[in-house]
Amino acid sequence: MSARRDGRFRAGPTALLVAVATAAGCSHAPPVPVGRCALRPAGAAACLQGPPAAATVLPAGERTVRVDALCEWNGTGVLLEPGGRYDLTVAEVLEPWVDWWVPSDLATGWRGIARWSAPLAQRRARAPGLPIYSLVGSEGPSTATAFAVGWSARLVATQPQELLLFANDWWGRYGNNQGCLDVRIRRVP
C-alpha cells in the first residue's frame, strides 16, 4: 500500500494479490492429511529415509507403486536399465494432490489463485524447470535427472539407478503436503 497526500492508503496490485490470497485460505490452518498412503499394501514402496533398498530390474509386465506427497523420495523398487523404455501412468488418485491449501494438478502444478504466484515458488522447487507441486520422477536420488511425469510419461533411462517419484516442492517443506497416488510402471519393448 502507499500513502496518498490526504493520508489515506491506496492498495497497489501487489497488496491486492496478497489480500486475495489471504482471503482464499492463507490465514487458515492447513488441512489434516487423511493418511491413506500410510495404509500401504504389502510390498509397496515407502518414503526413502536413507540409502535405497536393492531395486530389481522390471521384467516384461508392470508394477504398481504407491506415491505419497509427504515423501521427499518415493522408492519404486524398479532398477532402470540404460536404454530401457518405461511408461508411467497414474492408475488411481487415492487422495487429492494438495500443497497446504493449494489444490494442484499432477501435470501443471498449482491451480486456482495460487497459479499466478507459481513461477516465483517454482524457482525454489527441487526441479525448478518443472511446475511447482507436479508429479516428478528421477533416475536415482538426484534432481539432475528429474523429468515430468504428470498423469503419464515415457522415460528412456540413461542410468542404472532406481526410479524415484516425488511432488516437486521445496526441500524440507513436505510436512504440509497431501496426496496419494497409485502409479503403474510398465517396461515397453
PDB file of C-alpha atoms in Angstrom:
ATOM      1  CA  MET A   1       0.000   0.000   0.000  1.00  0.00           C
ATOM      2  CA  SER A   2       1.105   3.538  -0.491  1.00  0.00           C
ATOM      3  CA  ALA A   3       0.084   6.737   1.303  1.00  0.00           C
ATOM      4  CA  ARG A   4      -1.715   9.453  -0.599  1.00  0.00           C
ATOM      5  CA  ARG A   5      -1.437  13.178   0.145  1.00  0.00           C
ATOM      6  CA  ASP A   6      -4.678  13.134   2.115  1.00  0.00           C
ATOM      7  CA  GLY A   7      -3.210  10.499   4.493  1.00  0.00           C
ATOM      8  CA  ARG A   8      -5.333   7.619   3.222  1.00  0.00           C
ATOM      9  CA  PHE A   9      -3.794   4.494   1.769  1.00  0.00           C
ATOM     10  CA  ARG A  10      -4.176   3.160  -1.737  1.00  0.00           C
ATOM     11  CA  ALA A  11      -3.789  -0.547  -2.433  1.00  0.00           C
ATOM     12  CA  GLY A  12      -1.460  -1.394  -5.294  1.00  0.00           C
ATOM     13  CA  PRO A  13      -1.607  -4.592  -7.346  1.00  0.00           C
ATOM     14  CA  THR A  14       0.760  -6.499  -5.037  1.00  0.00           C
ATOM     15  CA  ALA A  15      -1.254  -5.620  -1.934  1.00  0.00           C
ATOM     16  CA  LEU A  16      -4.443  -6.699  -3.689  1.00  0.00           C
ATOM     17  CA  LEU A  17      -2.888 -10.047  -4.655  1.00  0.00           C
ATOM     18  CA  VAL A  18      -1.777 -10.661  -1.064  1.00  0.00           C
ATOM     19  CA  ALA A  19      -5.251  -9.743   0.224  1.00  0.00           C
ATOM     20  CA  VAL A  20      -6.958 -12.101  -2.218  1.00  0.00           C
ATOM     21  CA  ALA A  21      -4.542 -14.939  -1.367  1.00  0.00           C
ATOM     22  CA  THR A  22      -5.173 -14.399   2.339  1.00  0.00           C
ATOM     23  CA  ALA A  23      -8.922 -14.415   1.815  1.00  0.00           C
ATOM     24  CA  ALA A  24      -8.560 -17.584  -0.262  1.00  0.00           C
ATOM     25  CA  GLY A  25      -7.179 -19.503   2.676  1.00  0.00           C
ATOM     26  CA  CYS A  26      -3.681 -18.355   3.654  1.00  0.00           C
ATOM     27  CA  SER A  27      -4.849 -17.471   7.136  1.00  0.00           C
ATOM     28  CA  HIS A  28      -6.399 -20.878   7.755  1.00  0.00           C
ATOM     29  CA  ALA A  29      -4.574 -23.849   9.194  1.00  0.00           C
ATOM     30  CA  PRO A  30      -3.523 -26.458   6.637  1.00  0.00           C
ATOM     31  CA  PRO A  31      -5.900 -29.368   6.189  1.00  0.00           C
ATOM     32  CA  VAL A  32      -5.057 -32.523   8.094  1.00  0.00           C
ATOM     33  CA  PRO A  33      -3.868 -35.292   5.757  1.00  0.00           C
ATOM     34  CA  VAL A  34      -6.167 -38.293   5.586  1.00  0.00           C
ATOM     35  CA  GLY A  35      -3.180 -40.616   5.598  1.00  0.00           C
ATOM     36  CA  ARG A  36      -4.331 -43.284   3.168  1.00  0.00           C
ATOM     37  CA  CYS A  37      -0.747 -43.595   1.989  1.00  0.00           C
ATOM     38  CA  ALA A  38       0.157 -44.791   5.483  1.00  0.00           C
ATOM     39  CA  LEU A  39      -2.015 -47.816   4.788  1.00  0.00           C
ATOM     40  CA  ARG A  40       0.331 -49.187   2.144  1.00  0.00           C
ATOM     41  CA  PRO A  41      -0.287 -52.663   0.795  1.00  0.00           C
ATOM     42  CA  ALA A  42       2.401 -55.252   1.497  1.00  0.00           C
ATOM     43  CA  GLY A  43       5.390 -54.783  -0.775  1.00  0.00           C
ATOM     44  CA  ALA A  44       4.531 -51.194  -1.682  1.00  0.00           C
ATOM     45  CA  ALA A  45       7.351 -48.683  -1.799  1.00  0.00           C
ATOM     46  CA  ALA A  46       7.700 -46.179   1.025  1.00  0.00           C
ATOM     47  CA  CYS A  47       9.474 -42.896   1.727  1.00  0.00           C
ATOM     48  CA  LEU A  48      13.216 -43.327   1.466  1.00  0.00           C
ATOM     49  CA  GLN A  49      14.833 -42.346   4.754  1.00  0.00           C
ATOM     50  CA  GLY A  50      18.351 -43.485   3.910  1.00  0.00           C
ATOM     51  CA  PRO A  51      20.070 -45.339   1.091  1.00  0.00           C
ATOM     52  CA  PRO A  52      17.526 -47.033  -1.145  1.00  0.00           C
ATOM     53  CA  ALA A  53      16.891 -50.750  -0.757  1.00  0.00           C
ATOM     54  CA  ALA A  54      18.066 -53.017  -3.539  1.00  0.00           C
ATOM     55  CA  ALA A  55      15.903 -52.359  -6.574  1.00  0.00           C
ATOM     56  CA  THR A  56      15.222 -55.047  -9.150  1.00  0.00           C
ATOM     57  CA  VAL A  57      15.029 -54.918 -12.922  1.00  0.00           C
ATOM     58  CA  LEU A  58      11.425 -54.771 -14.063  1.00  0.00           C
ATOM     59  CA  PRO A  59      10.781 -57.756 -16.305  1.00  0.00           C
ATOM     60  CA  ALA A  60       8.139 -57.686 -19.008  1.00  0.00           C
ATOM     61  CA  GLY A  61       4.877 -56.681 -17.406  1.00  0.00           C
ATOM     62  CA  GLU A  62       4.133 -53.934 -14.964  1.00  0.00           C
ATOM     63  CA  ARG A  63       4.297 -52.882 -11.328  1.00  0.00           C
ATOM     64  CA  THR A  64       2.004 -50.525  -9.433  1.00  0.00           C
ATOM     65  CA  VAL A  65       3.533 -48.408  -6.664  1.00  0.00           C
ATOM     66  CA  ARG A  66       2.097 -46.013  -4.121  1.00  0.00           C
ATOM     67  CA  VAL A  67       3.309 -42.380  -4.209  1.00  0.00           C
ATOM     68  CA  ASP A  68       2.871 -40.236  -1.093  1.00  0.00           C
ATOM     69  CA  ALA A  69       3.213 -36.444  -1.474  1.00  0.00           C
ATOM     70  CA  LEU A  70       4.625 -36.305   2.080  1.00  0.00           C
ATOM     71  CA  CYS A  71       7.756 -38.174   0.935  1.00  0.00           C
ATOM     72  CA  GLU A  72      10.737 -36.315  -0.475  1.00  0.00           C
ATOM     73  CA  TRP A  73      11.617 -39.539  -2.323  1.00  0.00           C
ATOM     74  CA  ASN A  74       9.196 -42.386  -3.086  1.00  0.00           C
ATOM     75  CA  GLY A  75      11.068 -45.565  -3.924  1.00  0.00           C
ATOM     76  CA  THR A  76       9.572 -47.758  -6.631  1.00  0.00           C
ATOM     77  CA  GLY A  77      11.840 -50.788  -6.371  1.00  0.00           C
ATOM     78  CA  VAL A  78      12.394 -50.563 -10.148  1.00  0.00           C
ATOM     79  CA  LEU A  79      16.034 -50.647 -11.246  1.00  0.00           C
ATOM     80  CA  LEU A  80      16.274 -48.784 -14.537  1.00  0.00           C
ATOM     81  CA  GLU A  81      18.353 -50.224 -17.345  1.00  0.00           C
ATOM     82  CA  PRO A  82      20.116 -47.676 -19.585  1.00  0.00           C
ATOM     83  CA  GLY A  83      18.265 -47.513 -22.894  1.00  0.00           C
ATOM     84  CA  GLY A  84      15.203 -49.188 -21.383  1.00  0.00           C
ATOM     85  CA  ARG A  85      11.840 -47.560 -22.074  1.00  0.00           C
ATOM     86  CA  TYR A  86       9.275 -47.246 -19.297  1.00  0.00           C
ATOM     87  CA  ASP A  87       5.706 -45.981 -19.374  1.00  0.00           C
ATOM     88  CA  LEU A  88       4.462 -44.365 -16.175  1.00  0.00           C
ATOM     89  CA  THR A  89       0.724 -43.797 -15.736  1.00  0.00           C
ATOM     90  CA  VAL A  90      -1.291 -42.638 -12.748  1.00  0.00           C
ATOM     91  CA  ALA A  91      -3.643 -45.566 -12.177  1.00  0.00           C
ATOM     92  CA  GLU A  92      -5.648 -44.051  -9.325  1.00  0.00           C
ATOM     93  CA  VAL A  93      -5.746 -40.911  -7.195  1.00  0.00           C
ATOM     94  CA  LEU A  94      -6.446 -42.072  -3.642  1.00  0.00           C
ATOM     95  CA  GLU A  95      -6.179 -38.637  -2.039  1.00  0.00           C
ATOM     96  CA  PRO A  96      -6.282 -35.234  -3.814  1.00  0.00           C
ATOM     97  CA  TRP A  97      -2.920 -33.601  -4.639  1.00  0.00           C
ATOM     98  CA  VAL A  98      -2.824 -30.511  -2.364  1.00  0.00           C
ATOM     99  CA  ASP A  99       0.121 -28.362  -1.245  1.00  0.00           C
ATOM    100  CA  TRP A 100      -1.038 -26.989   2.126  1.00  0.00           C
ATOM    101  CA  TRP A 101      -4.259 -25.249   0.998  1.00  0.00           C
ATOM    102  CA  VAL A 102      -3.425 -25.078  -2.725  1.00  0.00           C
ATOM    103  CA  PRO A 103      -5.162 -27.641  -4.959  1.00  0.00           C
ATOM    104  CA  SER A 104      -2.791 -28.902  -7.612  1.00  0.00           C
ATOM    105  CA  ASP A 105      -2.773 -30.835 -10.847  1.00  0.00           C
ATOM    106  CA  LEU A 106      -0.248 -33.644 -11.330  1.00  0.00           C
ATOM    107  CA  ALA A 107       0.911 -32.192 -14.657  1.00  0.00           C
ATOM    108  CA  THR A 108       0.519 -28.422 -14.332  1.00  0.00           C
ATOM    109  CA  GLY A 109       1.036 -27.949 -10.577  1.00  0.00           C
ATOM    110  CA  TRP A 110      -0.716 -25.264  -8.534  1.00  0.00           C
ATOM    111  CA  ARG A 111      -4.248 -24.344  -9.595  1.00  0.00           C
ATOM    112  CA  GLY A 112      -6.652 -21.551  -8.676  1.00  0.00           C
ATOM    113  CA  ILE A 113      -5.445 -18.156  -7.497  1.00  0.00           C
ATOM    114  CA  ALA A 114      -2.072 -19.640  -6.490  1.00  0.00           C
ATOM    115  CA  ARG A 115      -1.159 -20.378 -10.112  1.00  0.00           C
ATOM    116  CA  TRP A 116      -0.289 -16.680 -10.511  1.00  0.00           C
ATOM    117  CA  SER A 117       2.483 -16.958  -7.915  1.00  0.00           C
ATOM    118  CA  ALA A 118       3.628 -20.409  -9.072  1.00  0.00           C
ATOM    119  CA  PRO A 119       6.536 -19.091 -11.193  1.00  0.00           C
ATOM    120  CA  LEU A 120       8.039 -17.443  -8.091  1.00  0.00           C
ATOM    121  CA  ALA A 121       7.629 -20.598  -5.979  1.00  0.00           C
ATOM    122  CA  GLN A 122       8.906 -22.769  -8.809  1.00  0.00           C
ATOM    123  CA  ARG A 123      12.337 -21.093  -8.621  1.00  0.00           C
ATOM    124  CA  ARG A 124      12.906 -22.758  -5.235  1.00  0.00           C
ATOM    125  CA  ALA A 125      11.418 -26.120  -6.220  1.00  0.00           C
ATOM    126  CA  ARG A 126      13.617 -29.199  -6.280  1.00  0.00           C
ATOM    127  CA  ALA A 127      13.236 -29.373 -10.069  1.00  0.00           C
ATOM    128  CA  PRO A 128      12.970 -25.643 -10.931  1.00  0.00           C
ATOM    129  CA  GLY A 129      12.308 -26.243 -14.628  1.00  0.00           C
ATOM    130  CA  LEU A 130       9.124 -28.195 -13.859  1.00  0.00           C
ATOM    131  CA  PRO A 131       5.811 -26.939 -12.430  1.00  0.00           C
ATOM    132  CA  ILE A 132       5.650 -26.499  -8.653  1.00  0.00           C
ATOM    133  CA  TYR A 133       3.924 -29.447  -6.971  1.00  0.00           C
ATOM    134  CA  SER A 134       3.663 -31.513 -10.142  1.00  0.00           C
ATOM    135  CA  LEU A 135       4.466 -35.242 -10.109  1.00  0.00           C
ATOM    136  CA  VAL A 136       8.136 -35.728 -10.987  1.00  0.00           C
ATOM    137  CA  GLY A 137      10.421 -38.729 -11.434  1.00  0.00           C
ATOM    138  CA  SER A 138      14.182 -39.126 -11.286  1.00  0.00           C
ATOM    139  CA  GLU A 139      16.819 -41.716 -12.027  1.00  0.00           C
ATOM    140  CA  GLY A 140      18.209 -42.259  -8.547  1.00  0.00           C
ATOM    141  CA  PRO A 141      18.226 -39.721  -5.702  1.00  0.00           C
ATOM    142  CA  SER A 142      19.345 -36.752  -7.789  1.00  0.00           C
ATOM    143  CA  THR A 143      17.248 -33.916  -9.138  1.00  0.00           C
ATOM    144  CA  ALA A 144      19.757 -33.568 -12.003  1.00  0.00           C
ATOM    145  CA  THR A 145      17.863 -36.399 -13.732  1.00  0.00           C
ATOM    146  CA  ALA A 146      14.378 -35.080 -12.862  1.00  0.00           C
ATOM    147  CA  PHE A 147      11.670 -35.391 -15.503  1.00  0.00           C
ATOM    148  CA  ALA A 148       7.968 -34.536 -15.638  1.00  0.00           C
ATOM    149  CA  VAL A 149       5.611 -37.441 -15.016  1.00  0.00           C
ATOM    150  CA  GLY A 150       2.277 -35.644 -14.573  1.00  0.00           C
ATOM    151  CA  TRP A 151      -0.562 -38.027 -15.438  1.00  0.00           C
ATOM    152  CA  SER A 152       1.634 -40.133 -17.724  1.00  0.00           C
ATOM    153  CA  ALA A 153       5.113 -40.126 -19.200  1.00  0.00           C
ATOM    154  CA  ARG A 154       7.591 -42.249 -21.096  1.00  0.00           C
ATOM    155  CA  LEU A 155      11.117 -42.476 -19.761  1.00  0.00           C
ATOM    156  CA  VAL A 156      14.125 -43.691 -21.723  1.00  0.00           C
ATOM    157  CA  ALA A 157      16.552 -44.467 -18.912  1.00  0.00           C
ATOM    158  CA  THR A 158      20.133 -43.202 -19.054  1.00  0.00           C
ATOM    159  CA  GLN A 159      21.447 -44.531 -15.723  1.00  0.00           C
ATOM    160  CA  PRO A 160      21.272 -47.850 -13.864  1.00  0.00           C
ATOM    161  CA  GLN A 161      19.505 -46.306 -10.866  1.00  0.00           C
ATOM    162  CA  GLU A 162      16.245 -46.842  -9.019  1.00  0.00           C
ATOM    163  CA  LEU A 163      13.259 -44.945 -10.413  1.00  0.00           C
ATOM    164  CA  LEU A 164      12.113 -42.473  -7.747  1.00  0.00           C
ATOM    165  CA  LEU A 165       8.967 -40.301  -7.696  1.00  0.00           C
ATOM    166  CA  PHE A 166       8.099 -37.118  -5.765  1.00  0.00           C
ATOM    167  CA  ALA A 167       5.959 -33.985  -5.600  1.00  0.00           C
ATOM    168  CA  ASN A 168       8.022 -31.043  -6.905  1.00  0.00           C
ATOM    169  CA  ASP A 169       8.020 -28.993  -3.712  1.00  0.00           C
ATOM    170  CA  TRP A 170      10.736 -27.087  -1.832  1.00  0.00           C
ATOM    171  CA  TRP A 171      13.354 -29.103   0.034  1.00  0.00           C
ATOM    172  CA  GLY A 172      12.296 -29.608   3.647  1.00  0.00           C
ATOM    173  CA  ARG A 173       8.735 -28.346   3.031  1.00  0.00           C
ATOM    174  CA  TYR A 174       6.924 -31.668   2.721  1.00  0.00           C
ATOM    175  CA  GLY A 175       5.165 -31.695   6.115  1.00  0.00           C
ATOM    176  CA  ASN A 176       2.058 -29.876   4.823  1.00  0.00           C
ATOM    177  CA  ASN A 177       1.686 -31.940   1.648  1.00  0.00           C
ATOM    178  CA  GLN A 178      -1.311 -34.089   0.830  1.00  0.00           C
ATOM    179  CA  GLY A 179      -1.803 -36.540  -1.954  1.00  0.00           C
ATOM    180  CA  CYS A 180      -1.691 -40.233  -2.540  1.00  0.00           C
ATOM    181  CA  LEU A 181      -1.472 -41.939  -5.913  1.00  0.00           C
ATOM    182  CA  ASP A 182      -1.013 -45.362  -7.400  1.00  0.00           C
ATOM    183  CA  VAL A 183       1.364 -45.204 -10.366  1.00  0.00           C
ATOM    184  CA  ARG A 184       1.667 -48.047 -12.870  1.00  0.00           C
ATOM    185  CA  ILE A 185       5.162 -48.627 -14.294  1.00  0.00           C
ATOM    186  CA  ARG A 186       5.447 -50.742 -17.420  1.00  0.00           C
ATOM    187  CA  ARG A 187       8.573 -51.731 -19.362  1.00  0.00           C
ATOM    188  CA  VAL A 188       7.937 -51.359 -23.076  1.00  0.00           C
ATOM    189  CA  PRO A 189       9.847 -53.005 -25.930  1.00  0.00           C
TER     190      PRO A 189
END
